[in-house]
Tab-separated table of C-alpha atoms in Angstrom:
chain	number	residue	atom	x	y	z
M	1	UNK	CA	14.319	10.249	15.360
M	2	UNK	CA	15.406	13.824	13.484
M	3	UNK	CA	13.300	14.068	10.110
M	4	UNK	CA	10.761	10.835	10.872
M	5	UNK	CA	6.970	11.351	11.335
M	6	UNK	CA	4.143	8.724	11.529
M	7	UNK	CA	3.030	7.630	8.570
M	8	UNK	CA	0.488	4.592	9.528
M	9	UNK	CA	-1.931	5.139	13.361
M	10	UNK	CA	-4.495	2.551	13.939
M	11	UNK	CA	-5.887	1.434	17.534
M	12	UNK	CA	-5.888	-2.371	18.231
M	13	UNK	CA	-6.180	-4.593	21.267
M	14	UNK	CA	-3.131	-6.596	22.777
M	15	UNK	CA	-5.419	-9.647	21.218
M	16	UNK	CA	-5.339	-8.394	17.528
M	17	UNK	CA	-2.799	-9.168	15.438
M	18	UNK	CA	-0.566	-7.277	12.731
M	19	UNK	CA	0.391	-8.191	9.227
M	20	UNK	CA	3.883	-6.781	8.049
M	21	UNK	CA	3.866	-7.012	4.319
M	22	UNK	CA	7.313	-7.130	2.272
M	23	UNK	CA	8.844	-6.061	-1.022
M	24	UNK	CA	9.704	-9.480	-1.552
M	25	UNK	CA	6.273	-10.896	-1.446
M	26	UNK	CA	5.967	-12.656	2.114
M	27	UNK	CA	3.925	-11.268	4.570
M	28	UNK	CA	4.823	-11.765	8.528
M	29	UNK	CA	2.744	-12.258	11.144
M	30	UNK	CA	2.536	-11.229	14.968
M	31	UNK	CA	0.331	-10.446	17.856
M	32	UNK	CA	0.057	-6.750	19.566
M	33	UNK	CA	1.075	-8.039	22.615
M	34	UNK	CA	4.164	-9.217	21.072
M	35	UNK	CA	5.354	-5.817	20.155
M	36	UNK	CA	7.132	-4.135	22.694
M	37	UNK	CA	5.405	-1.397	25.024
M	38	UNK	CA	6.950	1.460	25.594
M	39	UNK	CA	6.704	4.774	27.175
M	40	UNK	CA	4.944	8.118	25.499
M	41	UNK	CA	8.315	9.591	24.882
M	42	UNK	CA	10.290	6.780	23.689
M	43	UNK	CA	11.391	6.267	20.395
M	44	UNK	CA	10.185	2.619	19.546
M	45	UNK	CA	12.522	-0.260	18.234
M	46	UNK	CA	13.366	-1.148	14.132
M	47	UNK	CA	10.769	-3.365	12.699
M	48	UNK	CA	13.921	-5.768	11.938
M	49	UNK	CA	13.989	-6.288	15.745
M	50	UNK	CA	10.845	-7.811	16.228
M	51	UNK	CA	10.387	-9.824	12.906
M	52	UNK	CA	12.945	-11.889	10.406
M	53	UNK	CA	13.580	-10.216	7.458
M	54	UNK	CA	15.633	-11.370	4.911
M	55	UNK	CA	19.078	-9.763	3.173
M	56	UNK	CA	17.123	-6.566	0.916
M	57	UNK	CA	13.961	-7.161	2.098
M	58	UNK	CA	11.730	-4.219	3.468
M	59	UNK	CA	8.219	-3.738	4.822
M	60	UNK	CA	6.317	-2.036	2.750
M	61	UNK	CA	2.756	-2.136	4.079
M	62	UNK	CA	1.418	-2.872	7.133
M	63	UNK	CA	-2.019	-4.321	8.327
M	64	UNK	CA	-4.483	-4.731	11.712
M	65	UNK	CA	-6.675	-7.667	12.043
M	66	UNK	CA	-8.974	-8.272	14.784
M	67	UNK	CA	-9.739	-11.676	13.931
M	68	UNK	CA	-9.248	-13.722	10.847
M	69	UNK	CA	-12.940	-14.630	11.309
M	70	UNK	CA	-13.903	-11.630	9.539
M	71	UNK	CA	-15.102	-11.109	6.335
M	72	UNK	CA	-13.014	-9.705	3.355
M	73	UNK	CA	-10.052	-9.160	1.535
M	74	UNK	CA	-6.524	-8.048	0.985
M	75	UNK	CA	-5.450	-6.561	-2.056
M	76	UNK	CA	-1.650	-6.736	-2.815
M	77	UNK	CA	0.009	-4.620	-6.014
M	78	UNK	CA	3.026	-4.659	-7.278
M	79	UNK	CA	5.850	-2.155	-9.135
M	80	UNK	CA	5.061	-3.992	-12.322
M	81	UNK	CA	1.017	-3.604	-12.368
M	82	UNK	CA	0.331	-6.912	-10.846
M	83	UNK	CA	-3.087	-6.764	-8.984
M	84	UNK	CA	-4.338	-9.685	-6.478
M	85	UNK	CA	-7.130	-10.186	-3.868
M	86	UNK	CA	-6.791	-13.039	-1.441
M	87	UNK	CA	-9.469	-13.784	1.660
M	88	UNK	CA	-8.600	-12.696	5.261
M	89	UNK	CA	-8.407	-16.301	6.334
M	90	UNK	CA	-5.684	-17.157	3.959
M	91	UNK	CA	-3.302	-15.542	6.297
M	92	UNK	CA	-4.150	-16.929	9.390
M	93	UNK	CA	-1.632	-19.648	9.862
M	94	UNK	CA	1.482	-17.797	10.470
M	95	UNK	CA	5.117	-19.602	10.411
M	96	UNK	CA	8.578	-18.497	11.761
M	97	UNK	CA	10.459	-16.281	9.044
M	98	UNK	CA	6.835	-15.196	7.241
M	99	UNK	CA	4.681	-16.618	4.361
M	100	UNK	CA	4.362	-16.470	0.612
M	101	UNK	CA	1.540	-13.448	0.259
M	102	UNK	CA	2.257	-13.234	-3.568
M	103	UNK	CA	4.457	-15.477	-6.087
M	104	UNK	CA	6.367	-12.441	-7.923
M	105	UNK	CA	7.901	-12.437	-11.411
M	106	UNK	CA	11.294	-11.780	-11.528
M	107	UNK	CA	12.532	-8.301	-10.854
M	108	UNK	CA	8.747	-7.426	-9.435
M	109	UNK	CA	8.074	-6.082	-5.934
M	110	UNK	CA	5.075	-5.425	-3.637
M	111	UNK	CA	4.151	-1.945	-3.220
M	112	UNK	CA	1.036	-1.895	-1.332
M	113	UNK	CA	-1.195	-3.664	0.436
M	114	UNK	CA	-4.987	-2.595	1.616
M	115	UNK	CA	-7.686	-4.430	3.469
M	116	UNK	CA	-11.356	-4.558	1.069
M	117	UNK	CA	-14.635	-5.554	1.649
M	118	UNK	CA	-14.942	-6.806	-2.194
M	119	UNK	CA	-16.914	-4.386	-3.609
M	120	UNK	CA	-15.016	-1.103	-3.430
M	121	UNK	CA	-12.774	0.883	-6.030
M	122	UNK	CA	-9.333	0.735	-6.731
M	123	UNK	CA	-7.242	3.519	-8.150
M	124	UNK	CA	-3.736	2.457	-9.092
M	125	UNK	CA	-1.016	5.154	-10.538
M	126	UNK	CA	2.277	4.782	-12.203
M	127	UNK	CA	5.432	6.489	-12.281
M	128	UNK	CA	4.702	7.868	-15.809
M	129	UNK	CA	1.693	9.890	-14.671
M	130	UNK	CA	-1.090	7.531	-16.136
M	131	UNK	CA	-3.510	6.205	-13.540
M	132	UNK	CA	-6.522	3.380	-14.079
M	133	UNK	CA	-10.085	3.568	-11.389
M	134	UNK	CA	-11.991	-0.172	-11.373
M	135	UNK	CA	-14.210	-1.413	-9.422
M	136	UNK	CA	-12.373	-4.495	-7.065
M	137	UNK	CA	-15.134	-6.819	-8.258
M	138	UNK	CA	-13.436	-7.371	-11.439
M	139	UNK	CA	-10.219	-8.887	-9.434
M	140	UNK	CA	-11.369	-12.343	-8.514
M	141	UNK	CA	-10.292	-13.775	-5.170
M	142	UNK	CA	-6.801	-16.349	-5.613
M	143	UNK	CA	-5.187	-18.219	-3.282
M	144	UNK	CA	-2.348	-17.320	-0.902
M	145	UNK	CA	0.851	-18.498	-3.212
M	146	UNK	CA	-0.987	-17.277	-6.315
M	147	UNK	CA	0.784	-14.680	-8.910
M	148	UNK	CA	-2.714	-12.174	-9.611
M	149	UNK	CA	-4.025	-10.319	-12.770
M	150	UNK	CA	-2.949	-7.489	-14.975
M	151	UNK	CA	-4.043	-4.019	-12.699
M	152	UNK	CA	-2.524	-1.745	-15.314
M	153	UNK	CA	-0.963	-1.909	-18.481
M	154	UNK	CA	2.719	-0.086	-18.268
M	155	UNK	CA	4.826	1.115	-21.115
M	156	UNK	CA	8.742	0.071	-21.089
M	157	UNK	CA	10.421	1.520	-18.439
M	158	UNK	CA	7.497	2.358	-16.237
M	159	UNK	CA	6.095	1.442	-13.148
M	160	UNK	CA	3.355	1.293	-10.146
M	161	UNK	CA	4.318	4.037	-7.354
M	162	UNK	CA	1.233	3.313	-5.584
M	163	UNK	CA	-2.325	2.201	-5.143
M	164	UNK	CA	-5.488	3.790	-3.201
M	165	UNK	CA	-9.191	1.875	-2.587
M	166	UNK	CA	-11.340	4.810	-3.293
M	167	UNK	CA	-13.421	6.608	-0.593
M	168	UNK	CA	-16.508	9.093	-1.519
M	169	UNK	CA	-15.563	12.769	-1.135
M	170	UNK	CA	-11.879	12.345	-1.168
M	171	UNK	CA	-9.398	13.852	-3.631
M	172	UNK	CA	-5.944	12.325	-4.866
M	173	UNK	CA	-2.948	13.971	-4.398
M	174	UNK	CA	-0.160	13.390	-6.636
M	175	UNK	CA	3.436	14.248	-5.828
M	176	UNK	CA	6.487	14.076	-8.812
M	177	UNK	CA	9.989	13.803	-8.164
M	178	UNK	CA	10.983	17.915	-8.473
M	179	UNK	CA	8.810	18.503	-5.844
M	180	UNK	CA	5.438	19.642	-8.552
M	181	UNK	CA	1.860	18.223	-6.741
M	182	UNK	CA	-1.965	18.288	-7.685
M	183	UNK	CA	-5.165	17.662	-6.226
M	184	UNK	CA	-7.804	16.043	-8.433
M	185	UNK	CA	-11.326	15.114	-7.556
M	186	UNK	CA	-12.038	11.190	-8.093
M	187	UNK	CA	-15.200	12.182	-10.626
M	188	UNK	CA	-12.042	13.211	-12.777
M	189	UNK	CA	-11.146	9.627	-13.110
M	190	UNK	CA	-13.391	7.641	-15.201
M	191	UNK	CA	-14.592	3.964	-14.038
M	192	UNK	CA	-12.627	1.893	-16.465
M	193	UNK	CA	-11.528	-1.746	-16.878
M	194	UNK	CA	-8.662	-3.506	-15.159
M	195	UNK	CA	-5.744	-3.975	-17.544
M	196	UNK	CA	-5.830	-0.952	-19.610
M	197	UNK	CA	-3.224	1.917	-19.671
M	198	UNK	CA	-5.286	4.109	-17.758
M	199	UNK	CA	-5.624	8.534	-18.156
M	200	UNK	CA	-3.402	11.042	-17.526
M	201	UNK	CA	-3.397	12.061	-14.209
M	202	UNK	CA	-0.515	14.565	-14.151
M	203	UNK	CA	1.822	15.323	-17.023
M	204	UNK	CA	5.177	14.323	-16.331
M	205	UNK	CA	7.320	16.320	-18.364
M	206	UNK	CA	11.273	16.845	-17.981
M	207	UNK	CA	10.664	20.131	-15.803
M	208	UNK	CA	8.495	18.061	-13.289
M	209	UNK	CA	10.365	14.424	-13.358
M	210	UNK	CA	8.560	11.262	-12.864
M	211	UNK	CA	5.698	10.622	-10.280
M	212	UNK	CA	7.019	9.263	-7.094
M	213	UNK	CA	3.865	9.066	-4.880
M	214	UNK	CA	-0.054	9.077	-5.034
M	215	UNK	CA	-2.249	9.720	-1.575
M	216	UNK	CA	-6.027	9.802	-1.084
M	217	UNK	CA	-6.236	12.696	0.681
M	218	UNK	CA	-9.274	14.998	2.513
M	219	UNK	CA	-9.673	18.687	2.739
M	220	UNK	CA	-8.734	18.596	6.503
M	221	UNK	CA	-5.864	16.406	6.247
M	222	UNK	CA	-2.284	17.823	6.397
M	223	UNK	CA	0.522	16.608	4.269
M	224	UNK	CA	4.488	16.178	4.771
M	225	UNK	CA	6.813	15.957	1.876
M	226	UNK	CA	10.387	15.089	2.399
M	227	UNK	CA	13.067	15.014	-0.225
M	228	UNK	CA	16.027	12.626	-0.119
M	229	UNK	CA	18.424	15.615	1.199
M	230	UNK	CA	16.028	15.590	4.454
M	231	UNK	CA	14.237	18.569	3.724
M	232	UNK	CA	10.440	18.641	5.408
M	233	UNK	CA	7.144	20.576	4.243
M	234	UNK	CA	4.289	20.378	6.335
M	235	UNK	CA	1.115	21.819	4.813
M	236	UNK	CA	-2.583	21.782	4.652
């Protein structure tokens, strides 16, 4: 469709599974062969046609899983700064209409889901321009219906806008509501304890507006910035 673009691309066999994590803290489970196979030039189908979403529910993240016997975890982060780590095997028994992935407090939403090996580093960023970097081992593994623990402490009116599992050699791209952006080396974010207020990743003045997203990028990547008015900018 016009102004649409590809955000996730992965290789999977027909016997693999795909997990759809929604803003309401639920996860939906499909096998790859259950997704409609279409030609190269086809537009595809809306996700609401293949999984059952409740009113106001939307998919926030999707993760491919070849086997639930694999070692590893799924890390969830919410808008109010809560983070939760659960073993991958906990998601192996699906139900029609989805299952609980995290028990959310009132008014909270899931904003990101990532696979980890248990020994990686995590960066959480907020709309006020703060971010905290910590080692994943500070978050203990919990059951699927647990609430999670504090990942970052937020000031009144602040909210989390992104979470990244860090890779060596990457940089962090931060973009604000009024179109300002900056790319910062990982070395500028010192390791801290989870649950703190973090450090400033960008100063959010009235001219810049709040942070609307962060992304881990490499020098060879390309970026697409899209406004709510439908304008698109693509750059290296």
